[in-house]
Amino acid sequence: MLLKNKVIIISGIGPGLGVKLAIEAAREGARVVIAARTQASLDDAEARMLEVAPQCTVLKQTTDITVPDQCRRLAQRALERFGRIDGLVNSAFLHGGPARLGEGSLDELRAVFETNVLGTLNMTQAVVPALKQGGGGAIVMVNTMATRLANDFEAGYAASKGSLSTAAKYLALELGPHNIRVNSLLPGWMWGVPVQGYVKHAARTEGVTEKAVIARIAANIPLGRIIRDEECARAALFLVSDHASAITGAQLDANGGQFMAG
């Protein structure tokens, strides 16, 4: 098992990649600490984790990553329960709307940065002392292909993730001497609940079949298909595992090669 007995914190448990990260971490033998804003998301994730890994030990905690005290409390609970922390996958995010950067109010953009950059740093700072104390570990930032390949509806989100990408590189430099690795994962289109909802909406709006919408998206992906969110989850968990012990400050594209279109 890739993560046998490792204590892994995953933030942002919800439909799509977040819950798949939790499920795949459980499948790989980790002791998993899951965080989300709502108890319902945590309860759903725990049930699905135990379906695939009945012996998995799960610790769940409602957490708003924009509140530093809540992040510290999550890390403290993990230490109290397991005695150490081995890794963190920062998956929590706020996408925001499709507002353009050159016009309109920046209030929504501030909220996006507050979660995606400062909130992620809150969570990261909360676990760093435990990682140092334990002799090292790994942090993965879930980023986005949109930082490499611009589109019409993710300007604010991509800008925030671009900032996070830079922060990850500096963290890799700062924390490397403590044997703490920091890497970024760049997914693109992921076949899961959010994209499935988009496909249904686009098909209705455009008066075409869902199959046609999927084909249009897949046409720009070298692998010729929309990557499944559990595939992206496994890539993230590889980065937090010991198999990636030589990798830090890196960006791993998990988008079927679509980044090459940019």
Coordinates of C-alpha atoms in Angstrom, one line a residue:
M1 CA 0.0 0.0 0.0
L2 CA 1.3 3.4 -1.0
L3 CA 0.5 5.2 2.3
K4 CA 0.4 2.3 4.8
N5 CA 0.0 3.7 8.3
K6 CA 0.8 7.3 7.3
V7 CA -1.2 10.1 8.8
I8 CA -2.5 12.2 6.0
I9 CA -4.6 15.4 6.4
I10 CA -6.9 16.2 3.4
S11 CA -8.7 19.6 3.4
G12 CA -11.7 20.5 1.2
I13 CA -13.7 17.2 1.3
G14 CA -16.6 17.6 -1.0
P15 CA -18.0 16.4 -4.3
G16 CA -15.4 15.7 -6.9
L17 CA -11.6 15.6 -6.2
G18 CA -11.9 16.2 -2.4
V19 CA -13.8 13.1 -1.5
K20 CA -11.9 11.0 -4.0
L21 CA -8.6 12.0 -2.3
A22 CA -10.1 10.7 1.0
I23 CA -11.3 7.5 -0.6
E24 CA -8.0 6.7 -2.4
A25 CA -5.9 7.6 0.7
A26 CA -8.0 5.1 2.7
R27 CA -7.6 2.5 0.0
E28 CA -3.8 3.0 0.1
G29 CA -3.7 2.3 3.8
A30 CA -3.4 5.8 5.3
R31 CA -4.9 7.0 8.6
V32 CA -6.9 9.8 7.2
V33 CA -7.8 13.2 8.7
I34 CA -10.5 14.9 6.7
A35 CA -11.6 18.5 6.9
A36 CA -14.6 20.3 5.3
R37 CA -16.9 23.2 6.2
T38 CA -19.9 20.9 6.6
Q39 CA -20.4 17.8 8.8
A40 CA -22.6 16.3 6.1
S41 CA -19.6 16.2 3.6
L42 CA -17.4 14.6 6.3
D43 CA -20.0 12.0 7.2
D44 CA -20.5 11.1 3.5
A45 CA -16.8 10.9 2.9
E46 CA -16.2 8.6 5.9
A47 CA -18.9 6.2 4.8
R48 CA -17.5 6.0 1.3
M49 CA -13.9 5.5 2.7
L50 CA -15.0 2.7 4.9
E51 CA -16.7 1.0 2.0
V52 CA -13.4 0.5 0.3
A53 CA -11.2 0.2 3.4
P54 CA -13.2 -1.0 6.4
Q55 CA -10.1 -1.0 8.6
C56 CA -9.2 2.6 7.9
T57 CA -9.0 5.0 10.8
V58 CA -10.7 8.2 10.1
L59 CA -10.6 11.5 12.0
K60 CA -13.0 14.1 10.8
Q61 CA -13.3 17.8 11.8
T62 CA -15.3 20.7 10.4
T63 CA -12.8 23.3 9.4
D64 CA -12.9 26.7 7.7
I65 CA -9.4 27.1 6.4
T66 CA -9.7 30.9 6.4
V67 CA -9.8 30.7 10.2
P68 CA -6.3 30.0 11.5
D69 CA -7.5 28.8 14.9
Q70 CA -9.6 26.1 13.2
C71 CA -6.6 24.9 11.2
R72 CA -4.5 24.7 14.3
R73 CA -7.2 22.8 16.1
L74 CA -7.4 20.3 13.3
A75 CA -3.6 19.7 13.4
Q76 CA -3.7 19.4 17.2
R77 CA -6.5 16.8 17.1
A78 CA -4.5 14.8 14.5
L79 CA -1.5 14.8 16.9
E80 CA -3.6 13.9 19.9
R81 CA -5.2 11.0 18.0
F82 CA -2.2 9.6 16.0
G83 CA 0.9 11.1 17.6
R84 CA 2.2 12.5 14.3
I85 CA 1.4 14.0 10.9
D86 CA 3.1 12.7 7.8
G87 CA 1.4 14.7 5.0
L88 CA -1.1 17.3 4.0
V89 CA -3.1 17.6 0.8
N90 CA -4.4 21.1 0.4
S91 CA -7.6 20.6 -1.7
A92 CA -9.9 23.2 -0.2
F93 CA -10.7 26.0 -2.6
L94 CA -13.2 28.6 -3.7
H95 CA -13.7 28.9 -7.4
G96 CA -15.7 32.1 -7.6
G97 CA -17.6 33.3 -10.6
P98 CA -16.4 34.1 -14.2
A99 CA -15.9 37.8 -13.5
R100 CA -13.2 39.5 -15.7
L101 CA -10.1 41.0 -14.0
G102 CA -10.2 44.2 -16.1
E103 CA -13.6 45.3 -14.9
G104 CA -16.1 45.0 -12.1
S105 CA -15.9 44.6 -8.3
L106 CA -12.9 42.9 -6.9
D107 CA -14.7 41.8 -3.7
E108 CA -15.3 38.3 -5.0
L109 CA -11.7 38.1 -6.1
R110 CA -10.6 38.9 -2.6
A111 CA -12.7 36.1 -1.2
V112 CA -11.1 33.7 -3.7
F113 CA -7.6 34.7 -2.7
E114 CA -8.6 34.5 1.0
T115 CA -9.4 30.9 0.6
N116 CA -7.1 29.6 -2.1
V117 CA -3.9 31.4 -1.0
L118 CA -4.2 32.6 2.6
G119 CA -6.5 29.8 3.7
T120 CA -4.1 27.2 2.2
L121 CA -1.2 28.9 3.9
N122 CA -3.2 28.8 7.2
M123 CA -3.5 25.1 6.9
T124 CA 0.1 24.6 5.8
Q125 CA 1.4 26.6 8.7
A126 CA -0.7 24.6 11.1
V127 CA 0.9 21.3 10.2
V128 CA 4.5 22.5 9.6
P129 CA 5.6 22.2 13.3
A130 CA 4.3 18.6 13.5
L131 CA 6.1 17.7 10.2
K132 CA 9.3 19.2 11.5
Q133 CA 9.0 17.4 14.8
G134 CA 8.4 14.1 13.0
G135 CA 11.6 14.5 10.9
G136 CA 9.9 15.5 7.7
G137 CA 6.8 14.9 5.5
A138 CA 5.1 16.1 2.4
I139 CA 2.7 18.8 1.4
V140 CA 0.7 18.8 -1.9
M141 CA -1.0 21.9 -3.2
V142 CA -3.9 21.1 -5.6
N143 CA -3.5 23.7 -8.3
T144 CA -5.0 23.9 -11.8
M145 CA -4.1 23.7 -15.4
A146 CA -5.8 27.1 -15.8
T147 CA -2.6 28.7 -14.6
R148 CA -0.9 27.4 -17.8
L149 CA -3.8 27.4 -20.2
A150 CA -6.1 30.5 -20.1
N151 CA -9.8 30.2 -20.6
D152 CA -12.8 32.5 -20.6
F153 CA -14.3 31.8 -17.2
E154 CA -11.5 31.1 -14.6
A155 CA -9.5 34.4 -14.5
G156 CA -9.8 35.0 -10.8
Y157 CA -9.5 31.4 -9.8
A158 CA -6.4 30.9 -12.0
A159 CA -4.8 34.1 -10.7
S160 CA -5.2 32.9 -7.1
K161 CA -3.8 29.5 -8.0
G162 CA -0.9 31.2 -9.8
S163 CA 0.0 32.9 -6.6
L164 CA -0.3 29.6 -4.7
S165 CA 2.1 28.0 -7.2
T166 CA 4.7 30.6 -6.4
A167 CA 4.1 30.2 -2.7
A168 CA 4.6 26.4 -3.1
K169 CA 8.1 26.9 -4.7
Y170 CA 9.2 29.2 -1.9
L171 CA 7.8 26.8 0.7
A172 CA 9.8 24.0 -0.9
L173 CA 13.0 26.1 -0.5
E174 CA 12.2 27.1 3.1
L175 CA 11.1 23.6 4.3
G176 CA 13.6 21.5 2.3
P177 CA 16.2 21.6 5.1
H178 CA 13.6 20.0 7.4
N179 CA 13.0 17.1 4.9
I180 CA 9.6 18.6 4.1
R181 CA 8.7 18.3 0.5
V182 CA 6.2 20.7 -1.2
N183 CA 4.8 20.0 -4.6
S184 CA 1.8 21.1 -6.8
L185 CA -0.7 19.1 -8.7
L186 CA -2.3 20.6 -11.9
P187 CA -5.5 18.9 -12.9
G188 CA -7.6 20.0 -15.8
W189 CA -11.1 18.7 -16.7
M190 CA -12.0 15.9 -14.2
W191 CA -14.8 13.5 -14.7
G192 CA -16.7 13.8 -11.5
V193 CA -19.7 15.5 -10.0
P194 CA -18.8 19.1 -10.9
V195 CA -17.9 18.4 -14.5
Q196 CA -20.8 16.1 -14.9
G197 CA -23.0 19.0 -13.8
Y198 CA -21.4 21.3 -16.3
V199 CA -21.8 18.8 -19.2
K200 CA -25.6 18.5 -18.4
H201 CA -26.0 22.3 -18.2
A202 CA -24.0 22.9 -21.4
A203 CA -26.0 20.2 -23.3
R204 CA -29.3 21.8 -22.3
T205 CA -28.1 25.3 -23.0
E206 CA -26.7 24.5 -26.4
G207 CA -29.4 22.1 -27.5
V208 CA -26.9 19.3 -28.1
T209 CA -26.3 15.9 -26.5
E210 CA -24.1 15.3 -23.5
K211 CA -22.0 13.0 -25.6
A212 CA -21.3 15.9 -28.0
V213 CA -20.2 18.2 -25.1
I214 CA -17.9 15.5 -23.8
A215 CA -16.4 14.9 -27.3
R216 CA -15.7 18.6 -27.7
I217 CA -13.8 18.7 -24.4
A218 CA -11.9 15.5 -25.1
A219 CA -10.8 16.7 -28.5
N220 CA -8.3 19.0 -26.8
I221 CA -6.9 16.4 -24.5
P222 CA -4.0 14.3 -26.0
L223 CA -5.2 11.1 -24.2
G224 CA -8.6 11.6 -25.9
R225 CA -10.7 11.5 -22.8
I226 CA -11.7 13.4 -19.7
I227 CA -9.5 12.3 -16.8
R228 CA -11.4 10.8 -13.9
D229 CA -11.1 12.7 -10.6
E230 CA -9.8 9.5 -8.8
E231 CA -6.9 9.4 -11.3
C232 CA -6.0 12.9 -10.2
A233 CA -6.4 11.9 -6.6
R234 CA -3.9 9.1 -7.1
A235 CA -1.4 11.4 -8.7
A236 CA -1.7 13.8 -5.6
L237 CA -1.2 10.9 -3.2
F238 CA 1.9 9.7 -5.1
L239 CA 3.4 13.1 -4.4
V240 CA 2.7 12.7 -0.7
S241 CA 4.1 9.2 -0.6
D242 CA 7.7 8.0 -0.1
H243 CA 7.9 7.1 -3.8
A244 CA 8.2 10.8 -4.5
S245 CA 11.0 11.3 -1.9
A246 CA 13.3 13.0 -4.4
I247 CA 10.6 15.4 -5.6
T248 CA 10.1 18.9 -4.2
G249 CA 9.2 22.3 -5.7
A250 CA 7.7 20.5 -8.7
Q251 CA 4.4 20.8 -10.7
L252 CA 2.9 17.6 -11.8
D253 CA 0.3 17.9 -14.6
A254 CA -2.5 15.4 -14.2
N255 CA -4.7 16.6 -17.1
G256 CA -4.2 14.1 -19.8
G257 CA -1.5 16.3 -21.5
Q258 CA -3.9 19.1 -22.2
F259 CA -1.4 21.7 -20.8
M260 CA 0.6 21.1 -24.0
A261 CA -2.1 22.9 -25.9
G262 CA -1.0 26.2 -24.3

